[in-house]
PDB file of C-alpha atoms in Angstrom:
ATOM      1  CA  MET A  15      50.555 146.882-108.166  1.00  0.00           C
ATOM      2  CA  ARG A  16      53.076 145.660-105.589  1.00  0.00           C
ATOM      3  CA  ASN A  17      52.166 144.142-102.263  1.00  0.00           C
ATOM      4  CA  ALA A  18      54.638 144.643 -99.427  1.00  0.00           C
ATOM      5  CA  LEU A  19      54.060 141.198 -97.926  1.00  0.00           C
ATOM      6  CA  PRO A  20      56.684 138.751 -99.272  1.00  0.00           C
ATOM      7  CA  PRO A  21      54.976 135.756-100.947  1.00  0.00           C
ATOM      8  CA  HIS A  22      56.925 133.196 -98.901  1.00  0.00           C
ATOM      9  CA  ASN A  23      55.121 134.563 -95.842  1.00  0.00           C
ATOM     10  CA  ARG A  24      51.902 135.370 -97.656  1.00  0.00           C
ATOM     11  CA  LEU A  25      48.413 134.573 -96.466  1.00  0.00           C
ATOM     12  CA  PRO A  26      46.350 132.327 -98.732  1.00  0.00           C
ATOM     13  CA  ARG A  27      44.392 134.620-101.029  1.00  0.00           C
ATOM     14  CA  ARG A  28      41.006 133.822 -99.451  1.00  0.00           C
ATOM     15  CA  ASP A  29      42.364 134.633 -95.975  1.00  0.00           C
ATOM     16  CA  PHE A  30      44.055 137.759 -97.291  1.00  0.00           C
ATOM     17  CA  LEU A  31      40.778 139.036 -98.732  1.00  0.00           C
ATOM     18  CA  LYS A  32      38.818 138.073 -95.633  1.00  0.00           C
ATOM     19  CA  GLN A  33      41.268 139.848 -93.348  1.00  0.00           C
ATOM     20  CA  ALA A  34      41.285 142.939 -95.551  1.00  0.00           C
ATOM     21  CA  SER A  35      37.490 143.123 -95.538  1.00  0.00           C
ATOM     22  CA  LEU A  36      37.234 142.737 -91.780  1.00  0.00           C
ATOM     23  CA  GLN A  37      39.829 145.423 -91.188  1.00  0.00           C
ATOM     24  CA  VAL A  38      38.169 147.883 -93.544  1.00  0.00           C
ATOM     25  CA  LEU A  39      34.878 147.339 -91.738  1.00  0.00           C
ATOM     26  CA  ALA A  40      36.590 147.884 -88.432  1.00  0.00           C
ATOM     27  CA  GLY A  41      38.227 151.057 -89.682  1.00  0.00           C
ATOM     28  CA  THR A  42      41.713 149.570 -89.320  1.00  0.00           C
ATOM     29  CA  ALA A  43      44.403 150.011 -91.952  1.00  0.00           C
ATOM     30  CA  VAL A  44      44.949 146.803 -93.931  1.00  0.00           C
ATOM     31  CA  VAL A  45      48.683 147.319 -94.064  1.00  0.00           C
ATOM     32  CA  SER A  46      48.853 147.253 -90.274  1.00  0.00           C
ATOM     33  CA  GLY A  47      47.179 143.861 -90.161  1.00  0.00           C
ATOM     34  CA  LEU A  48      49.429 142.482 -92.872  1.00  0.00           C
ATOM     35  CA  GLN A  49      52.533 143.645 -91.031  1.00  0.00           C
ATOM     36  CA  SER A  50      51.277 142.024 -87.837  1.00  0.00           C
ATOM     37  CA  GLN A  51      50.575 138.779 -89.680  1.00  0.00           C
ATOM     38  CA  GLN A  52      54.028 138.874 -91.259  1.00  0.00           C
ATOM     39  CA  THR A  53      55.695 139.468 -87.907  1.00  0.00           C
ATOM     40  CA  LEU A  54      53.722 136.661 -86.275  1.00  0.00           C
ATOM     41  CA  GLN A  55      54.393 134.186 -89.048  1.00  0.00           C
ATOM     42  CA  ALA A  56      58.073 135.089 -89.193  1.00  0.00           C
ATOM     43  CA  GLY A  57      58.273 134.359 -85.474  1.00  0.00           C
ATOM     44  CA  VAL A  58      56.620 130.980 -85.926  1.00  0.00           C
ATOM     45  CA  GLU A  59      58.978 130.110 -88.783  1.00  0.00           C
ATOM     46  CA  LYS A  60      61.999 131.194 -86.750  1.00  0.00           C
ATOM     47  CA  LYS A  61      61.065 128.722 -84.024  1.00  0.00           C
ATOM     48  CA  ALA A  62      60.620 125.981 -86.585  1.00  0.00           C
ATOM     49  CA  LYS A  63      64.258 126.048 -87.734  1.00  0.00           C
ATOM     50  CA  PRO A  64      67.249 127.561 -85.936  1.00  0.00           C
ATOM     51  CA  GLY A  65      68.721 128.811 -89.208  1.00  0.00           C
ATOM     52  CA  GLY A  66      65.907 131.250 -89.930  1.00  0.00           C
ATOM     53  CA  GLY A  67      62.647 129.477 -90.769  1.00  0.00           C
ATOM     54  CA  TYR A  68      63.410 128.281 -94.289  1.00  0.00           C
ATOM     55  CA  GLN A  69      62.213 124.952 -95.701  1.00  0.00           C
ATOM     56  CA  LEU A  70      64.650 122.747 -97.600  1.00  0.00           C
ATOM     57  CA  GLY A  71      63.342 120.095 -99.949  1.00  0.00           C
ATOM     58  CA  ALA A  72      64.518 118.292-103.062  1.00  0.00           C
ATOM     59  CA  PHE A  73      63.282 118.025-106.628  1.00  0.00           C
ATOM     60  CA  THR A  74      61.978 114.521-107.341  1.00  0.00           C
ATOM     61  CA  LYS A  75      63.057 114.405-111.014  1.00  0.00           C
ATOM     62  CA  SER A  76      66.149 112.294-110.309  1.00  0.00           C
ATOM     63  CA  PHE A  77      64.185 109.915-108.083  1.00  0.00           C
ATOM     64  CA  GLN A  78      61.263 109.020-110.331  1.00  0.00           C
ATOM     65  CA  ASP A  79      62.392 105.400-110.501  1.00  0.00           C
ATOM     66  CA  MET A  80      61.514 105.126-106.793  1.00  0.00           C
ATOM     67  CA  PRO A  81      57.922 104.766-105.512  1.00  0.00           C
ATOM     68  CA  LEU A  82      56.798 107.976-103.838  1.00  0.00           C
ATOM     69  CA  PRO A  83      56.501 106.481-100.335  1.00  0.00           C
ATOM     70  CA  GLU A  84      60.127 105.378-100.661  1.00  0.00           C
ATOM     71  CA  VAL A  85      61.164 108.857-101.831  1.00  0.00           C
ATOM     72  CA  CYS A  86      59.417 110.380 -98.820  1.00  0.00           C
ATOM     73  CA  ARG A  87      61.233 108.058 -96.407  1.00  0.00           C
ATOM     74  CA  ALA A  88      64.574 108.695 -98.136  1.00  0.00           C
ATOM     75  CA  PHE A  89      64.112 112.478 -97.935  1.00  0.00           C
ATOM     76  CA  LYS A  90      63.187 112.193 -94.272  1.00  0.00           C
ATOM     77  CA  ALA A  91      66.380 110.210 -93.671  1.00  0.00           C
ATOM     78  CA  LEU A  92      68.276 113.156 -95.191  1.00  0.00           C
ATOM     79  CA  ASP A  93      66.475 115.488 -92.751  1.00  0.00           C
ATOM     80  CA  LEU A  94      64.783 117.331 -95.614  1.00  0.00           C
ATOM     81  CA  ASP A  95      61.491 119.108 -95.008  1.00  0.00           C
ATOM     82  CA  GLY A  96      59.756 117.731 -98.041  1.00  0.00           C
ATOM     83  CA  LEU A  97      59.361 117.243-101.770  1.00  0.00           C
ATOM     84  CA  ASP A  98      59.353 119.435-104.852  1.00  0.00           C
ATOM     85  CA  LEU A  99      57.079 116.975-106.610  1.00  0.00           C
ATOM     86  CA  THR A 100      56.850 116.575-110.390  1.00  0.00           C
ATOM     87  CA  VAL A 101      53.230 116.545-111.588  1.00  0.00           C
ATOM     88  CA  ARG A 102      53.647 116.741-115.335  1.00  0.00           C
ATOM     89  CA  PRO A 103      54.104 114.532-118.417  1.00  0.00           C
ATOM     90  CA  ASN A 104      56.842 111.987-117.589  1.00  0.00           C
ATOM     91  CA  GLY A 105      56.708 113.134-113.960  1.00  0.00           C
ATOM     92  CA  HIS A 106      56.176 111.265-110.725  1.00  0.00           C
ATOM     93  CA  ILE A 107      52.465 111.935-111.175  1.00  0.00           C
ATOM     94  CA  LEU A 108      50.847 112.368-114.572  1.00  0.00           C
ATOM     95  CA  PRO A 109      48.396 115.295-114.830  1.00  0.00           C
ATOM     96  CA  GLU A 110      45.511 112.982-115.710  1.00  0.00           C
ATOM     97  CA  ASN A 111      46.144 110.933-112.539  1.00  0.00           C
ATOM     98  CA  VAL A 112      46.554 113.828-110.110  1.00  0.00           C
ATOM     99  CA  GLU A 113      43.127 113.543-108.463  1.00  0.00           C
ATOM    100  CA  LYS A 114      43.896 110.004-107.313  1.00  0.00           C
ATOM    101  CA  GLU A 115      47.659 110.035-106.848  1.00  0.00           C
ATOM    102  CA  LEU A 116      48.367 113.436-105.279  1.00  0.00           C
ATOM    103  CA  PRO A 117      46.281 112.659-102.144  1.00  0.00           C
ATOM    104  CA  GLN A 118      48.175 109.363-101.909  1.00  0.00           C
ATOM    105  CA  ALA A 119      51.481 111.217-102.191  1.00  0.00           C
ATOM    106  CA  CYS A 120      50.472 113.676 -99.484  1.00  0.00           C
ATOM    107  CA  ALA A 121      49.442 110.813 -97.203  1.00  0.00           C
ATOM    108  CA  ALA A 122      52.753 109.046 -97.827  1.00  0.00           C
ATOM    109  CA  ALA A 123      54.640 112.253 -97.059  1.00  0.00           C
ATOM    110  CA  LYS A 124      52.721 112.722 -93.821  1.00  0.00           C
ATOM    111  CA  ASP A 125      53.409 109.142 -92.784  1.00  0.00           C
ATOM    112  CA  ALA A 126      57.131 109.668 -93.408  1.00  0.00           C
ATOM    113  CA  GLY A 127      57.245 112.957 -91.512  1.00  0.00           C
ATOM    114  CA  VAL A 128      57.767 115.240 -94.515  1.00  0.00           C
ATOM    115  CA  LYS A 129      55.382 117.163 -96.771  1.00  0.00           C
ATOM    116  CA  ILE A 130      54.792 118.135-100.371  1.00  0.00           C
ATOM    117  CA  LEU A 131      56.304 121.612-100.409  1.00  0.00           C
ATOM    118  CA  PHE A 132      55.113 122.499-103.908  1.00  0.00           C
ATOM    119  CA  LEU A 133      54.415 120.996-107.323  1.00  0.00           C
ATOM    120  CA  THR A 134      56.524 121.314-110.442  1.00  0.00           C
ATOM    121  CA  THR A 135      54.106 121.330-113.365  1.00  0.00           C
ATOM    122  CA  MET A 136      54.049 122.158-117.043  1.00  0.00           C
ATOM    123  CA  ILE A 137      50.955 124.359-116.787  1.00  0.00           C
ATOM    124  CA  ASP A 138      51.324 127.134-119.374  1.00  0.00           C
ATOM    125  CA  GLU A 139      47.668 127.797-120.119  1.00  0.00           C
ATOM    126  CA  PRO A 140      44.330 127.415-118.290  1.00  0.00           C
ATOM    127  CA  ASP A 141      43.301 124.058-119.759  1.00  0.00           C
ATOM    128  CA  GLN A 142      41.547 121.026-118.261  1.00  0.00           C
ATOM    129  CA  ASN A 143      44.736 119.515-116.838  1.00  0.00           C
ATOM    130  CA  ALA A 144      45.649 122.826-115.229  1.00  0.00           C
ATOM    131  CA  GLU A 145      42.292 123.041-113.502  1.00  0.00           C
ATOM    132  CA  ARG A 146      42.537 119.432-112.356  1.00  0.00           C
ATOM    133  CA  ILE A 147      46.000 119.975-110.850  1.00  0.00           C
ATOM    134  CA  LEU A 148      45.120 123.278-109.179  1.00  0.00           C
ATOM    135  CA  ALA A 149      41.871 122.005-107.691  1.00  0.00           C
ATOM    136  CA  THR A 150      43.592 118.944-106.248  1.00  0.00           C
ATOM    137  CA  ALA A 151      46.482 121.029-104.926  1.00  0.00           C
ATOM    138  CA  GLN A 152      44.003 123.253-103.102  1.00  0.00           C
ATOM    139  CA  GLU A 153      42.239 120.232-101.613  1.00  0.00           C
ATOM    140  CA  GLN A 154      45.577 118.950-100.306  1.00  0.00           C
ATOM    141  CA  GLY A 155      46.672 122.292 -98.846  1.00  0.00           C
ATOM    142  CA  ILE A 156      49.458 122.896-101.386  1.00  0.00           C
ATOM    143  CA  ASP A 157      49.591 126.657-101.900  1.00  0.00           C
ATOM    144  CA  ARG A 158      52.094 127.096-104.737  1.00  0.00           C
ATOM    145  CA  ILE A 159      53.239 125.510-107.966  1.00  0.00           C
ATOM    146  CA  LYS A 160      55.942 126.012-110.542  1.00  0.00           C
ATOM    147  CA  ILE A 161      54.248 126.641-113.885  1.00  0.00           C
ATOM    148  CA  GLY A 162      55.483 125.563-117.316  1.00  0.00           C
ATOM    149  CA  TYR A 163      57.827 127.260-119.751  1.00  0.00           C
ATOM    150  CA  TYR A 164      57.534 129.735-122.590  1.00  0.00           C
ATOM    151  CA  ARG A 165      60.049 129.619-125.438  1.00  0.00           C
ATOM    152  CA  TYR A 166      61.819 132.508-127.124  1.00  0.00           C
ATOM    153  CA  LYS A 167      61.484 132.461-130.923  1.00  0.00           C
ATOM    154  CA  PRO A 168      62.094 133.884-133.450  1.00  0.00           C
ATOM    155  CA  PHE A 169      64.973 136.325-133.063  1.00  0.00           C
ATOM    156  CA  GLY A 170      64.055 139.958-133.620  1.00  0.00           C
ATOM    157  CA  THR A 171      60.636 139.851-131.950  1.00  0.00           C
ATOM    158  CA  LEU A 172      61.487 139.729-128.234  1.00  0.00           C
ATOM    159  CA  ALA A 173      59.616 142.877-127.197  1.00  0.00           C
ATOM    160  CA  GLU A 174      56.363 141.537-128.622  1.00  0.00           C
ATOM    161  CA  GLN A 175      57.007 138.077-127.190  1.00  0.00           C
ATOM    162  CA  LEU A 176      57.413 139.532-123.713  1.00  0.00           C
ATOM    163  CA  LYS A 177      54.025 141.226-124.005  1.00  0.00           C
ATOM    164  CA  GLU A 178      52.382 138.004-125.164  1.00  0.00           C
ATOM    165  CA  THR A 179      54.067 135.960-122.446  1.00  0.00           C
ATOM    166  CA  THR A 180      52.844 138.387-119.786  1.00  0.00           C
ATOM    167  CA  LYS A 181      49.294 137.863-121.071  1.00  0.00           C
ATOM    168  CA  LYS A 182      49.731 134.078-120.926  1.00  0.00           C
ATOM    169  CA  ILE A 183      51.041 134.253-117.349  1.00  0.00           C
ATOM    170  CA  GLY A 184      48.051 136.420-116.458  1.00  0.00           C
ATOM    171  CA  LYS A 185      45.617 133.801-117.751  1.00  0.00           C
ATOM    172  CA  VAL A 186      47.295 131.079-115.696  1.00  0.00           C
ATOM    173  CA  ALA A 187      47.344 133.378-112.660  1.00  0.00           C
ATOM    174  CA  LYS A 188      43.623 134.055-112.956  1.00  0.00           C
ATOM    175  CA  LEU A 189      42.843 130.339-112.865  1.00  0.00           C
ATOM    176  CA  ALA A 190      45.381 129.599-110.113  1.00  0.00           C
ATOM    177  CA  ASN A 191      44.029 132.332-107.870  1.00  0.00           C
ATOM    178  CA  LYS A 192      40.550 130.820-108.236  1.00  0.00           C
ATOM    179  CA  TYR A 193      42.025 127.895-106.263  1.00  0.00           C
ATOM    180  CA  ASP A 194      44.167 129.980-103.866  1.00  0.00           C
ATOM    181  CA  VAL A 195      47.353 128.597-105.403  1.00  0.00           C
ATOM    182  CA  LEU A 196      50.308 130.852-106.230  1.00  0.00           C
ATOM    183  CA  PRO A 197      51.705 130.230-109.746  1.00  0.00           C
ATOM    184  CA  CYS A 198      55.488 130.717-109.721  1.00  0.00           C
ATOM    185  CA  VAL A 199      57.478 131.554-112.851  1.00  0.00           C
ATOM    186  CA  HIS A 200      60.893 129.885-113.025  1.00  0.00           C
ATOM    187  CA  VAL A 201      64.001 131.578-114.392  1.00  0.00           C
ATOM    188  CA  HIS A 202      65.605 129.207-116.913  1.00  0.00           C
ATOM    189  CA  SER A 203      68.657 130.064-119.024  1.00  0.00           C
ATOM    190  CA  ASN A 204      68.973 129.621-122.796  1.00  0.00           C
ATOM    191  CA  ASP A 205      66.007 130.190-125.118  1.00  0.00           C
ATOM    192  CA  PHE A 206      63.357 130.450-122.411  1.00  0.00           C
ATOM    193  CA  LEU A 207      61.233 133.367-121.255  1.00  0.00           C
ATOM    194  CA  PRO A 208      62.400 134.427-118.747  1.00  0.00           C
ATOM    195  CA  SER A 209      66.076 133.511-119.167  1.00  0.00           C
ATOM    196  CA  HIS A 210      67.292 135.865-116.419  1.00  0.00           C
ATOM    197  CA  GLY A 211      66.028 137.755-113.380  1.00  0.00           C
ATOM    198  CA  THR A 212      65.645 141.160-114.991  1.00  0.00           C
ATOM    199  CA  GLN A 213      63.507 139.611-117.701  1.00  0.00           C
ATOM    200  CA  LEU A 214      61.293 137.903-115.123  1.00  0.00           C
ATOM    201  CA  TYR A 215      60.785 141.300-113.511  1.00  0.00           C
ATOM    202  CA  GLN A 216      59.664 142.655-116.882  1.00  0.00           C
ATOM    203  CA  LEU A 217      57.126 139.846-117.161  1.00  0.00           C
ATOM    204  CA  ILE A 218      55.561 140.046-113.687  1.00  0.00           C
ATOM    205  CA  GLN A 219      56.049 143.638-112.516  1.00  0.00           C
ATOM    206  CA  ASP A 220      52.374 144.473-113.053  1.00  0.00           C
ATOM    207  CA  PHE A 221      51.144 141.512-110.978  1.00  0.00           C
ATOM    208  CA  SER A 222      51.038 141.632-107.201  1.00  0.00           C
ATOM    209  CA  PRO A 223      52.997 139.010-105.233  1.00  0.00           C
ATOM    210  CA  GLN A 224      49.593 137.608-104.247  1.00  0.00           C
ATOM    211  CA  GLU A 225      48.921 136.815-107.913  1.00  0.00           C
ATOM    212  CA  VAL A 226      52.275 135.595-109.276  1.00  0.00           C
ATOM    213  CA  GLY A 227      55.471 134.423-107.584  1.00  0.00           C
ATOM    214  CA  ALA A 228      59.086 134.406-108.774  1.00  0.00           C
ATOM    215  CA  TYR A 229      60.969 131.110-108.757  1.00  0.00           C
ATOM    216  CA  VAL A 230      64.624 132.156-108.679  1.00  0.00           C
ATOM    217  CA  ASP A 231      67.442 129.775-109.531  1.00  0.00           C
ATOM    218  CA  MET A 232      71.070 129.725-108.377  1.00  0.00           C
ATOM    219  CA  LEU A 233      72.292 128.025-111.547  1.00  0.00           C
ATOM    220  CA  HIS A 234      70.324 129.639-114.341  1.00  0.00           C
ATOM    221  CA  MET A 235      70.461 133.226-113.054  1.00  0.00           C
ATOM    222  CA  VAL A 236      74.246 133.093-112.649  1.00  0.00           C
ATOM    223  CA  LYS A 237      74.738 131.335-115.982  1.00  0.00           C
ATOM    224  CA  GLU A 238      73.009 134.249-117.746  1.00  0.00           C
ATOM    225  CA  GLY A 239      74.354 136.966-115.419  1.00  0.00           C
ATOM    226  CA  SER A 240      77.600 135.741-113.903  1.00  0.00           C
ATOM    227  CA  GLY A 241      79.009 139.153-113.055  1.00  0.00           C
ATOM    228  CA  ASP A 242      76.328 140.979-111.103  1.00  0.00           C
ATOM    229  CA  GLY A 243      73.265 140.257-113.246  1.00  0.00           C
ATOM    230  CA  TRP A 244      72.033 137.543-110.880  1.00  0.00           C
ATOM    231  CA  ARG A 245      72.193 139.903-107.890  1.00  0.00           C
ATOM    232  CA  GLN A 246      70.464 142.748-109.699  1.00  0.00           C
ATOM    233  CA  GLY A 247      67.767 140.303-110.753  1.00  0.00           C
ATOM    234  CA  LEU A 248      67.170 139.297-107.142  1.00  0.00           C
ATOM    235  CA  ASP A 249      67.025 142.964-106.158  1.00  0.00           C
ATOM    236  CA  LEU A 250      64.244 143.648-108.672  1.00  0.00           C
ATOM    237  CA  LEU A 251      62.321 140.477-107.855  1.00  0.00           C
ATOM    238  CA  ALA A 252      62.461 140.808-104.059  1.00  0.00           C
ATOM    239  CA  PRO A 253      58.713 141.302-103.411  1.00  0.00           C
ATOM    240  CA  TRP A 254      57.760 138.320-105.588  1.00  0.00           C
ATOM    241  CA  ILE A 255      60.339 135.675-104.603  1.00  0.00           C
ATOM    242  CA  ALA A 256      58.387 132.616-103.487  1.00  0.00           C
ATOM    243  CA  LEU A 257      60.689 129.689-104.384  1.00  0.00           C
ATOM    244  CA  CYS A 258      64.419 129.178-104.900  1.00  0.00           C
ATOM    245  CA  ALA A 259      66.266 126.356-106.673  1.00  0.00           C
ATOM    246  CA  VAL A 260      69.633 125.305-105.237  1.00  0.00           C
ATOM    247  CA  LYS A 261      72.084 123.953-107.818  1.00  0.00           C
ATOM    248  CA  ASN A 262      75.396 124.769-109.445  1.00  0.00           C
ATOM    249  CA  PHE A 263      77.258 124.416-112.722  1.00  0.00           C
ATOM    250  CA  SER A 264      80.590 124.617-114.473  1.00  0.00           C
ATOM    251  CA  TRP A 265      81.741 125.245-118.023  1.00  0.00           C
ATOM    252  CA  GLU A 266      83.635 122.392-119.662  1.00  0.00           C
ATOM    253  CA  ARG A 267      85.570 122.378-122.899  1.00  0.00           C
ATOM    254  CA  GLY A 268      83.522 120.407-125.433  1.00  0.00           C
ATOM    255  CA  GLU A 269      84.713 117.992-128.057  1.00  0.00           C
ATOM    256  CA  GLY A 270      86.091 119.658-131.156  1.00  0.00           C
ATOM    257  CA  ARG A 271      85.216 122.961-132.781  1.00  0.00           C
ATOM    258  CA  ASP A 272      82.270 124.276-134.749  1.00  0.00           C
ATOM    259  CA  LYS A 273      82.222 124.871-138.506  1.00  0.00           C
ATOM    260  CA  GLN A 274      83.826 128.276-138.037  1.00  0.00           C
ATOM    261  CA  GLY A 275      86.647 126.792-136.004  1.00  0.00           C
ATOM    262  CA  HIS A 276      85.437 128.049-132.610  1.00  0.00           C
ATOM    263  CA  GLN A 277      85.982 125.917-129.526  1.00  0.00           C
ATOM    264  CA  LYS A 278      82.806 124.243-128.224  1.00  0.00           C
ATOM    265  CA  TRP A 279      81.829 124.612-124.557  1.00  0.00           C
ATOM    266  CA  GLU A 280      79.289 122.744-122.457  1.00  0.00           C
ATOM    267  CA  VAL A 281      77.493 123.463-119.183  1.00  0.00           C
ATOM    268  CA  LYS A 282      77.584 120.670-116.608  1.00  0.00           C
ATOM    269  CA  THR A 283      75.603 120.393-113.391  1.00  0.00           C
ATOM    270  CA  VAL A 284      78.005 119.935-110.457  1.00  0.00           C
ATOM    271  CA  PRO A 285      77.678 119.610-106.671  1.00  0.00           C
ATOM    272  CA  VAL A 286      76.409 122.769-105.003  1.00  0.00           C
ATOM    273  CA  ALA A 287      79.748 123.667-103.360  1.00  0.00           C
ATOM    274  CA  ASP A 288      81.831 123.032-106.492  1.00  0.00           C
ATOM    275  CA  GLY A 289      80.507 125.287-109.225  1.00  0.00           C
ATOM    276  CA  ILE A 290      80.730 128.774-110.684  1.00  0.00           C
ATOM    277  CA  SER A 291      77.604 130.113-109.010  1.00  0.00           C
ATOM    278  CA  PRO A 292      78.670 131.983-105.833  1.00  0.00           C
ATOM    279  CA  ILE A 293      76.222 130.187-103.560  1.00  0.00           C
ATOM    280  CA  PRO A 294      77.332 131.898-100.297  1.00  0.00           C
ATOM    281  CA  GLN A 295      76.887 135.349-101.859  1.00  0.00           C
ATOM    282  CA  TYR A 296      73.565 134.303-103.373  1.00  0.00           C
ATOM    283  CA  VAL A 297      72.315 133.129 -99.980  1.00  0.00           C
ATOM    284  CA  ASP A 298      73.547 136.331 -98.382  1.00  0.00           C
ATOM    285  CA  ALA A 299      71.663 138.416-100.951  1.00  0.00           C
ATOM    286  CA  LEU A 300      68.451 136.499-100.245  1.00  0.00           C
ATOM    287  CA  ARG A 301      68.960 136.949 -96.523  1.00  0.00           C
ATOM    288  CA  LYS A 302      69.371 140.709 -96.985  1.00  0.00           C
ATOM    289  CA  LEU A 303      66.102 140.757 -98.934  1.00  0.00           C
ATOM    290  CA  GLY A 304      64.373 138.993 -96.037  1.00  0.00           C
ATOM    291  CA  TYR A 305      63.712 135.740 -97.892  1.00  0.00           C
ATOM    292  CA  ALA A 306      63.381 132.715 -95.636  1.00  0.00           C
ATOM    293  CA  GLY A 307      61.022 130.563 -97.654  1.00  0.00           C
ATOM    294  CA  THR A 308      61.241 127.316 -99.607  1.00  0.00           C
ATOM    295  CA  PHE A 309      64.421 126.005-101.247  1.00  0.00           C
ATOM    296  CA  SER A 310      64.609 123.025-103.588  1.00  0.00           C
ATOM    297  CA  LEU A 311      67.809 121.047-104.082  1.00  0.00           C
ATOM    298  CA  HIS A 312      67.977 120.064-107.755  1.00  0.00           C
ATOM    299  CA  SER A 313      70.047 116.907-107.697  1.00  0.00           C
ATOM    300  CA  GLU A 314      70.159 116.636-111.478  1.00  0.00           C
ATOM    301  CA  TYR A 315      73.144 114.335-111.591  1.00  0.00           C
ATOM    302  CA  LYS A 316      71.909 111.963-114.274  1.00  0.00           C
ATOM    303  CA  GLY A 317      72.357 112.231-118.024  1.00  0.00           C
ATOM    304  CA  ARG A 318      74.693 114.165-120.295  1.00  0.00           C
ATOM    305  CA  HIS A 319      74.248 117.485-118.469  1.00  0.00           C
ATOM    306  CA  SER A 320      75.777 116.126-115.261  1.00  0.00           C
ATOM    307  CA  TRP A 321      79.480 116.295-114.500  1.00  0.00           C
ATOM    308  CA  LYS A 322      79.217 112.605-113.657  1.00  0.00           C
ATOM    309  CA  GLU A 323      76.543 109.979-114.306  1.00  0.00           C
ATOM    310  CA  LEU A 324      75.179 108.999-110.893  1.00  0.00           C
ATOM    311  CA  SER A 325      72.801 106.219-109.931  1.00  0.00           C
ATOM    312  CA  THR A 326      69.670 107.009-107.929  1.00  0.00           C
ATOM    313  CA  GLN A 327      71.343 106.017-104.668  1.00  0.00           C
ATOM    314  CA  GLU A 328      74.401 108.073-105.552  1.00  0.00           C
ATOM    315  CA  CYS A 329      72.095 111.030-106.250  1.00  0.00           C
ATOM    316  CA  LEU A 330      70.640 110.619-102.767  1.00  0.00           C
ATOM    317  CA  ALA A 331      74.123 110.528-101.275  1.00  0.00           C
ATOM    318  CA  GLN A 332      75.134 113.680-103.169  1.00  0.00           C
ATOM    319  CA  THR A 333      71.889 115.354-102.095  1.00  0.00           C
ATOM    320  CA  ALA A 334      72.892 114.710 -98.494  1.00  0.00           C
ATOM    321  CA  VAL A 335      76.254 116.408 -99.134  1.00  0.00           C
ATOM    322  CA  ASP A 336      74.578 119.344-100.890  1.00  0.00           C
ATOM    323  CA  ALA A 337      72.018 119.724 -98.093  1.00  0.00           C
ATOM    324  CA  LYS A 338      74.723 119.767 -95.417  1.00  0.00           C
ATOM    325  CA  TYR A 339      76.656 122.442 -97.290  1.00  0.00           C
ATOM    326  CA  PHE A 340      73.582 124.576 -97.924  1.00  0.00           C
ATOM    327  CA  ARG A 341      72.498 124.403 -94.266  1.00  0.00           C
ATOM    328  CA  SER A 342      75.970 125.514 -93.186  1.00  0.00           C
ATOM    329  CA  LEU A 343      75.357 128.817 -94.974  1.00  0.00           C
ATOM    330  CA  TRP A 344      72.273 129.551 -92.832  1.00  0.00           C
ATOM    331  CA  GLN A 345      73.879 129.011 -89.427  1.00  0.00           C
TER     332      GLN A 345
END
């Protein structure tokens, strides 16, 4: 069942339920209260940033060789609002250390004048690590996370896999909602479920935006739907959109040909203003849908997937360029 309140402006679940109960007792329509809350919060967010109340942070994956307090200070120097913090195997914080290290990270962020906007995790089932991460997130006032991934295999069984994946998302959602944390499902191209926006809609259409959020992505959605598929995906996902990744890509001719003689091609991550994804049109579509929530710059400019191998400091410098460009689109 859909909920008309966009998740980026949503009340925490406990407050949502409390408000609903009070209004029913008072004989007032719940929808009226939700609309008032949305209007009030939108007004507060509008004052917070001239461009429309959004929050702009950066993914910490490319900065994991820096201590978190240093990352916080560097992001503040870039005038970012905060961190998309990796709490996962090989992340900034390991799941088994989250109870100790996440409060330290939040304190460091506060000292630097930024905040932890959300956590990027690998939670794909309600296990002990998931509960540990969610409980600590709740304690620290972090109200949303990116969950882990589900793979597509084997070919010929997609319809059944979608049903099973929906069940798995539901189990994670049940645990996450116990802690008033919104689990957000990321769109990721290639052999992932979901690989595109329409597929994410198939997976979460029976959950309310209070239960599951959509994490849309400017690179992956365009890579899988470069004509108008990305826009149609956003259209379907509108009520659920809770997070948005900002990044871009290009196709490059690979080395040689395959065994059948076909030219190889590779996808490279490129600066936000330089790639195939039509970022201005993407932003405009989100604006038309009323989204003014959290954006994460994915400065993934290290390794073979990047158009150029950058050092950590060069990644920070490119993040500054990307942030300036992105902000120019919200003037």
